[in-house]
Amino acid sequence: MANKKQKTEKFKLVTDENMSFAVKEAYNSLRTNLLYSLSPINGKVVAITSSNAGEGKSTVAINLALTMALTSSKVLLIDADLRRPSVHKKLGLDNSKGLSRFIVGFETMSDSLKREVFPCLDIMTAGPIPPNPSELLGSDNMKVFLQKASDYYDYIIIDSPPINIVTDVAVMADFISGVIYVARYGSTTTEDLKKSKLALEKVNAKLLGLVTAGVESKKSLYVKGKGSYYYYYTSKEDEE
């Protein structure tokens, strides 16, 4: 199990004692809404993205995966941000092996996986930064990997690069069930949102919901949206 002392100072898990109750409940609500969204399409694979770097997508990906694993569902978290990976940094994990080496056949899946980092949660870190991230993520090897992993895991959460910066999420569109978009309060603009939505629509990626990160704690933490979208807020103080 990951050692809390290895985590970076400003990162909190939903299992941390000092994480606020409101944020824990918000993650629970996010999980519930996600399961309802995935059920009609028998979906298992969800990519987490944002418009730009530093908007909180990796924090959401980790805590969502952990929240889902707390229900005893078998969950795999994949760090597919092969340009600026951060899952290993936040959790204090070794990144010398991982997705980039596994996809090209340099390692076996067993070598690349970190099993039971938390109960019911396996993690595949990004591995060394490759020269061709988009080609790797859009490859047949990546498609086959996700198909085979879906036979074993109940859910797969993918921390993906920002969609307005690189095309990595787009090249995986045919391999995933849907996308959760993370916006940062006071940072992500309306134009960012429109550009991201258009990029997802171009590749027929299903937008499952919107998460707003970095909201001041005095503001509402969770608001349910209409239709297939749901809206979730993380408190700024619980990211620190």
mmCIF file of C-alpha atoms in Angstrom:
data_model
loop_
_atom_site.group_PDB
_atom_site.id
_atom_site.type_symbol
_atom_site.label_atom_id
_atom_site.label_comp_id
_atom_site.label_asym_id
_atom_site.label_seq_id
_atom_site.Cartn_x
_atom_site.Cartn_y
_atom_site.Cartn_z
ATOM 1 C CA MET A 1 0.000 0.000 0.000
ATOM 2 C CA ALA A 2 1.248 3.512 -0.770
ATOM 3 C CA ASN A 3 2.925 5.259 2.125
ATOM 4 C CA LYS A 4 1.296 8.589 2.967
ATOM 5 C CA LYS A 5 4.700 10.112 3.714
ATOM 6 C CA GLN A 6 5.678 9.520 0.090
ATOM 7 C CA LYS A 7 2.892 11.688 -1.293
ATOM 8 C CA THR A 8 3.584 15.251 -2.243
ATOM 9 C CA GLU A 9 2.754 17.777 0.449
ATOM 10 C CA LYS A 10 -0.186 19.351 -1.326
ATOM 11 C CA PHE A 11 -2.042 16.204 -2.381
ATOM 12 C CA LYS A 12 -4.844 14.596 -0.417
ATOM 13 C CA LEU A 13 -6.615 11.293 -0.929
ATOM 14 C CA VAL A 14 -10.290 10.735 -0.202
ATOM 15 C CA THR A 15 -9.129 8.216 2.396
ATOM 16 C CA ASP A 16 -7.103 10.830 4.296
ATOM 17 C CA GLU A 17 -8.547 11.622 7.714
ATOM 18 C CA ASN A 18 -8.238 15.369 7.157
ATOM 19 C CA MET A 19 -10.109 15.358 3.835
ATOM 20 C CA SER A 20 -13.376 17.212 4.388
ATOM 21 C CA PHE A 21 -16.582 15.188 4.627
ATOM 22 C CA ALA A 22 -18.236 17.334 1.952
ATOM 23 C CA VAL A 23 -15.543 16.530 -0.610
ATOM 24 C CA LYS A 24 -15.634 12.811 0.227
ATOM 25 C CA GLU A 25 -19.383 12.844 -0.328
ATOM 26 C CA ALA A 26 -18.907 14.752 -3.568
ATOM 27 C CA TYR A 27 -16.593 12.004 -4.841
ATOM 28 C CA ASN A 28 -19.177 9.424 -3.794
ATOM 29 C CA SER A 29 -21.796 11.320 -5.794
ATOM 30 C CA LEU A 30 -19.446 11.548 -8.746
ATOM 31 C CA ARG A 31 -18.937 7.785 -8.622
ATOM 32 C CA THR A 32 -22.675 7.125 -8.436
ATOM 33 C CA ASN A 33 -23.458 9.384 -11.385
ATOM 34 C CA LEU A 34 -20.631 7.885 -13.410
ATOM 35 C CA LEU A 35 -21.927 4.362 -12.813
ATOM 36 C CA TYR A 36 -25.403 5.422 -13.942
ATOM 37 C CA SER A 37 -23.909 6.957 -17.089
ATOM 38 C CA LEU A 38 -21.860 3.854 -17.903
ATOM 39 C CA SER A 39 -24.547 1.275 -17.182
ATOM 40 C CA PRO A 40 -26.715 1.753 -20.326
ATOM 41 C CA ILE A 41 -23.667 1.415 -22.589
ATOM 42 C CA ASN A 42 -21.944 -1.331 -20.570
ATOM 43 C CA GLY A 43 -18.990 1.026 -20.312
ATOM 44 C CA LYS A 44 -15.857 0.374 -18.307
ATOM 45 C CA VAL A 45 -13.146 2.697 -19.642
ATOM 46 C CA VAL A 46 -13.241 6.391 -18.703
ATOM 47 C CA ALA A 47 -10.702 9.051 -19.679
ATOM 48 C CA ILE A 48 -10.190 12.126 -17.492
ATOM 49 C CA THR A 49 -9.057 15.235 -19.343
ATOM 50 C CA SER A 50 -8.983 19.034 -19.120
ATOM 51 C CA SER A 51 -8.344 21.967 -21.427
ATOM 52 C CA ASN A 52 -4.945 22.892 -20.069
ATOM 53 C CA ALA A 53 -2.296 21.678 -17.665
ATOM 54 C CA GLY A 54 -2.668 22.304 -13.937
ATOM 55 C CA GLU A 55 -6.470 22.146 -13.797
ATOM 56 C CA GLY A 56 -6.725 19.186 -11.427
ATOM 57 C CA LYS A 57 -7.454 16.249 -13.735
ATOM 58 C CA SER A 58 -4.852 13.935 -12.166
ATOM 59 C CA THR A 59 -6.192 14.636 -8.672
ATOM 60 C CA VAL A 60 -9.704 13.808 -9.860
ATOM 61 C CA ALA A 61 -8.523 10.672 -11.692
ATOM 62 C CA ILE A 62 -6.724 9.295 -8.624
ATOM 63 C CA ASN A 63 -9.474 10.056 -6.135
ATOM 64 C CA LEU A 64 -12.244 8.845 -8.438
ATOM 65 C CA ALA A 65 -10.409 5.556 -9.023
ATOM 66 C CA LEU A 66 -9.873 5.151 -5.289
ATOM 67 C CA THR A 67 -13.503 5.998 -4.520
ATOM 68 C CA MET A 68 -14.653 3.354 -6.986
ATOM 69 C CA ALA A 69 -12.255 0.794 -5.493
ATOM 70 C CA LEU A 70 -13.665 1.446 -2.006
ATOM 71 C CA THR A 71 -16.842 -0.361 -3.111
ATOM 72 C CA SER A 72 -14.726 -3.490 -3.778
ATOM 73 C CA SER A 73 -14.907 -2.983 -7.542
ATOM 74 C CA LYS A 74 -11.668 -4.057 -9.217
ATOM 75 C CA VAL A 75 -10.232 -0.823 -10.655
ATOM 76 C CA LEU A 76 -7.230 -0.016 -12.832
ATOM 77 C CA LEU A 77 -5.843 3.530 -12.929
ATOM 78 C CA ILE A 78 -3.641 4.284 -15.943
ATOM 79 C CA ASP A 79 -1.454 7.370 -16.238
ATOM 80 C CA ALA A 80 -1.634 8.021 -19.982
ATOM 81 C CA ASP A 81 -0.269 11.555 -19.732
ATOM 82 C CA LEU A 82 2.967 10.461 -21.357
ATOM 83 C CA ARG A 83 4.313 14.002 -21.659
ATOM 84 C CA ARG A 84 3.801 15.278 -18.099
ATOM 85 C CA PRO A 85 2.947 12.262 -15.933
ATOM 86 C CA SER A 86 2.099 12.993 -12.310
ATOM 87 C CA VAL A 87 0.275 10.009 -10.807
ATOM 88 C CA HIS A 88 3.538 8.452 -9.624
ATOM 89 C CA LYS A 89 4.626 11.745 -8.069
ATOM 90 C CA LYS A 90 1.376 12.223 -6.180
ATOM 91 C CA LEU A 91 1.405 8.666 -4.851
ATOM 92 C CA GLY A 92 5.145 8.216 -4.364
ATOM 93 C CA LEU A 93 5.447 5.354 -6.871
ATOM 94 C CA ASP A 94 8.380 4.211 -8.984
ATOM 95 C CA ASN A 95 8.010 5.270 -12.628
ATOM 96 C CA SER A 96 10.938 3.444 -14.215
ATOM 97 C CA LYS A 97 8.445 0.922 -15.587
ATOM 98 C CA GLY A 98 4.994 1.609 -16.942
ATOM 99 C CA LEU A 99 2.691 2.217 -19.879
ATOM 100 C CA SER A 100 5.239 3.627 -22.350
ATOM 101 C CA ARG A 101 7.476 0.563 -22.055
ATOM 102 C CA PHE A 102 4.648 -1.954 -21.912
ATOM 103 C CA ILE A 103 2.872 -0.709 -25.056
ATOM 104 C CA VAL A 104 6.009 -1.114 -27.199
ATOM 105 C CA GLY A 105 6.715 -4.579 -25.785
ATOM 106 C CA PHE A 106 9.720 -3.789 -23.613
ATOM 107 C CA GLU A 107 7.920 -5.082 -20.514
ATOM 108 C CA THR A 108 5.181 -7.542 -19.675
ATOM 109 C CA MET A 109 1.931 -6.352 -18.157
ATOM 110 C CA SER A 110 2.991 -7.981 -14.906
ATOM 111 C CA ASP A 111 6.211 -5.936 -14.888
ATOM 112 C CA SER A 112 4.415 -2.673 -15.611
ATOM 113 C CA LEU A 113 1.521 -2.957 -13.151
ATOM 114 C CA LYS A 114 1.648 -1.838 -9.535
ATOM 115 C CA ARG A 115 -0.810 -4.278 -7.980
ATOM 116 C CA GLU A 116 -2.951 -3.496 -4.948
ATOM 117 C CA VAL A 117 -1.471 -0.039 -4.368
ATOM 118 C CA PHE A 118 -4.704 0.322 -2.445
ATOM 119 C CA PRO A 119 -7.218 -2.486 -1.873
ATOM 120 C CA CYS A 120 -8.899 -3.338 -5.207
ATOM 121 C CA LEU A 121 -6.886 -0.644 -7.025
ATOM 122 C CA ASP A 122 -4.042 -1.457 -9.419
ATOM 123 C CA ILE A 123 -2.055 1.332 -11.048
ATOM 124 C CA MET A 124 -0.018 1.543 -14.231
ATOM 125 C CA THR A 125 2.183 4.612 -14.150
ATOM 126 C CA ALA A 126 3.227 6.338 -17.369
ATOM 127 C CA GLY A 127 6.789 5.036 -17.461
ATOM 128 C CA PRO A 128 9.679 6.919 -19.101
ATOM 129 C CA ILE A 129 8.566 9.734 -21.415
ATOM 130 C CA PRO A 130 8.567 8.406 -25.015
ATOM 131 C CA PRO A 131 9.292 10.386 -28.219
ATOM 132 C CA ASN A 132 5.885 9.518 -29.754
ATOM 133 C CA PRO A 133 3.095 9.620 -27.134
ATOM 134 C CA SER A 134 0.167 10.044 -29.553
ATOM 135 C CA GLU A 135 1.292 7.151 -31.731
ATOM 136 C CA LEU A 136 1.560 4.859 -28.716
ATOM 137 C CA LEU A 137 -1.832 5.788 -27.282
ATOM 138 C CA GLY A 138 -3.582 5.420 -30.638
ATOM 139 C CA SER A 139 -1.873 2.134 -31.480
ATOM 140 C CA ASP A 140 -3.425 -1.305 -31.883
ATOM 141 C CA ASN A 141 -1.374 -2.397 -28.869
ATOM 142 C CA MET A 142 -3.158 0.173 -26.689
ATOM 143 C CA LYS A 143 -6.527 -0.948 -28.022
ATOM 144 C CA VAL A 144 -5.792 -4.618 -27.321
ATOM 145 C CA PHE A 145 -4.466 -3.761 -23.857
ATOM 146 C CA LEU A 146 -7.660 -1.944 -22.880
ATOM 147 C CA GLN A 147 -9.815 -4.731 -24.312
ATOM 148 C CA LYS A 148 -7.977 -7.405 -22.339
ATOM 149 C CA ALA A 149 -7.864 -5.279 -19.176
ATOM 150 C CA SER A 150 -11.637 -4.781 -19.460
ATOM 151 C CA ASP A 151 -12.084 -8.539 -19.142
ATOM 152 C CA TYR A 152 -10.372 -8.471 -15.752
ATOM 153 C CA TYR A 153 -11.203 -5.068 -14.236
ATOM 154 C CA ASP A 154 -14.634 -3.701 -13.420
ATOM 155 C CA TYR A 155 -13.553 -0.165 -14.322
ATOM 156 C CA ILE A 156 -10.546 1.512 -15.910
ATOM 157 C CA ILE A 157 -9.769 5.177 -15.234
ATOM 158 C CA ILE A 158 -7.296 6.886 -17.581
ATOM 159 C CA ASP A 159 -5.526 10.107 -16.638
ATOM 160 C CA SER A 160 -5.214 11.685 -20.090
ATOM 161 C CA PRO A 161 -3.329 14.778 -21.318
ATOM 162 C CA PRO A 162 -5.124 18.141 -21.714
ATOM 163 C CA ILE A 163 -7.239 17.974 -24.857
ATOM 164 C CA ASN A 164 -6.605 21.568 -25.943
ATOM 165 C CA ILE A 165 -2.845 21.022 -25.951
ATOM 166 C CA VAL A 166 -2.360 17.587 -27.552
ATOM 167 C CA THR A 167 -4.500 15.076 -29.451
ATOM 168 C CA ASP A 168 -3.856 12.076 -27.204
ATOM 169 C CA VAL A 169 -7.435 11.819 -25.899
ATOM 170 C CA ALA A 170 -8.787 12.043 -29.446
ATOM 171 C CA VAL A 171 -6.678 9.133 -30.696
ATOM 172 C CA MET A 172 -8.069 6.951 -27.887
ATOM 173 C CA ALA A 173 -11.697 7.886 -28.571
ATOM 174 C CA ASP A 174 -12.530 4.527 -30.167
ATOM 175 C CA PHE A 175 -11.090 2.636 -27.188
ATOM 176 C CA ILE A 176 -12.944 4.372 -24.358
ATOM 177 C CA SER A 177 -16.522 4.491 -23.070
ATOM 178 C CA GLY A 178 -16.524 8.217 -22.367
ATOM 179 C CA VAL A 179 -14.736 11.281 -21.054
ATOM 180 C CA ILE A 180 -14.957 13.309 -17.864
ATOM 181 C CA TYR A 181 -13.831 16.888 -18.385
ATOM 182 C CA VAL A 182 -12.124 18.781 -15.545
ATOM 183 C CA ALA A 183 -12.285 22.588 -15.460
ATOM 184 C CA ARG A 184 -10.593 24.766 -12.877
ATOM 185 C CA TYR A 185 -12.616 27.435 -11.095
ATOM 186 C CA GLY A 186 -11.326 30.910 -11.954
ATOM 187 C CA SER A 187 -8.918 29.567 -14.572
ATOM 188 C CA THR A 188 -10.673 27.593 -17.321
ATOM 189 C CA THR A 189 -12.418 29.986 -19.714
ATOM 190 C CA THR A 190 -15.608 29.657 -21.714
ATOM 191 C CA GLU A 191 -13.502 29.499 -24.865
ATOM 192 C CA ASP A 192 -11.480 26.647 -23.342
ATOM 193 C CA LEU A 193 -14.701 24.754 -22.686
ATOM 194 C CA LYS A 194 -16.044 25.327 -26.193
ATOM 195 C CA LYS A 195 -12.772 24.288 -27.808
ATOM 196 C CA SER A 196 -12.561 21.118 -25.712
ATOM 197 C CA LYS A 197 -16.182 20.174 -26.394
ATOM 198 C CA LEU A 198 -15.669 20.641 -30.130
ATOM 199 C CA ALA A 199 -12.521 18.493 -30.060
ATOM 200 C CA LEU A 200 -14.425 15.683 -28.348
ATOM 201 C CA GLU A 201 -17.369 15.956 -30.731
ATOM 202 C CA LYS A 202 -15.076 15.687 -33.764
ATOM 203 C CA VAL A 203 -13.998 12.211 -32.690
ATOM 204 C CA ASN A 204 -17.460 11.198 -31.409
ATOM 205 C CA ALA A 205 -16.225 10.894 -27.835
ATOM 206 C CA LYS A 206 -19.049 10.681 -25.295
ATOM 207 C CA LEU A 207 -18.846 13.470 -22.714
ATOM 208 C CA LEU A 208 -20.008 11.913 -19.453
ATOM 209 C CA GLY A 209 -19.705 14.907 -17.170
ATOM 210 C CA LEU A 210 -17.959 18.035 -15.970
ATOM 211 C CA VAL A 211 -15.881 18.391 -12.818
ATOM 212 C CA THR A 212 -14.981 21.839 -11.513
ATOM 213 C CA ALA A 213 -11.856 21.795 -9.366
ATOM 214 C CA GLY A 214 -10.463 24.414 -7.012
ATOM 215 C CA VAL A 215 -13.738 25.897 -5.783
ATOM 216 C CA GLU A 216 -13.472 27.926 -2.586
ATOM 217 C CA SER A 217 -14.687 25.866 0.360
ATOM 218 C CA LYS A 218 -17.458 28.338 1.219
ATOM 219 C CA LYS A 219 -19.102 27.651 -2.138
ATOM 220 C CA SER A 220 -21.439 24.787 -2.979
ATOM 221 C CA LEU A 221 -19.535 21.533 -3.410
ATOM 222 C CA TYR A 222 -21.976 19.498 -5.456
ATOM 223 C CA VAL A 223 -24.741 20.321 -7.900
ATOM 224 C CA LYS A 224 -26.491 17.679 -9.979
ATOM 225 C CA GLY A 225 -26.957 18.503 -13.633
ATOM 226 C CA LYS A 226 -29.680 17.534 -16.095
ATOM 227 C CA GLY A 227 -29.659 14.684 -18.573
ATOM 228 C CA SER A 228 -26.500 12.634 -18.875
ATOM 229 C CA TYR A 229 -24.253 15.351 -17.483
ATOM 230 C CA TYR A 230 -23.372 15.792 -13.859
ATOM 231 C CA TYR A 231 -21.451 18.547 -12.167
ATOM 232 C CA TYR A 232 -19.067 18.038 -9.301
ATOM 233 C CA TYR A 233 -16.931 20.443 -7.332
ATOM 234 C CA THR A 234 -13.710 19.874 -5.402
ATOM 235 C CA SER A 235 -12.792 22.263 -2.630
ATOM 236 C CA LYS A 236 -9.634 24.285 -3.118
ATOM 237 C CA GLU A 237 -8.489 23.640 0.441
ATOM 238 C CA ASP A 238 -8.788 19.883 -0.031
ATOM 239 C CA GLU A 239 -6.308 19.991 -2.906
ATOM 240 C CA GLU A 240 -3.691 21.486 -0.629
#
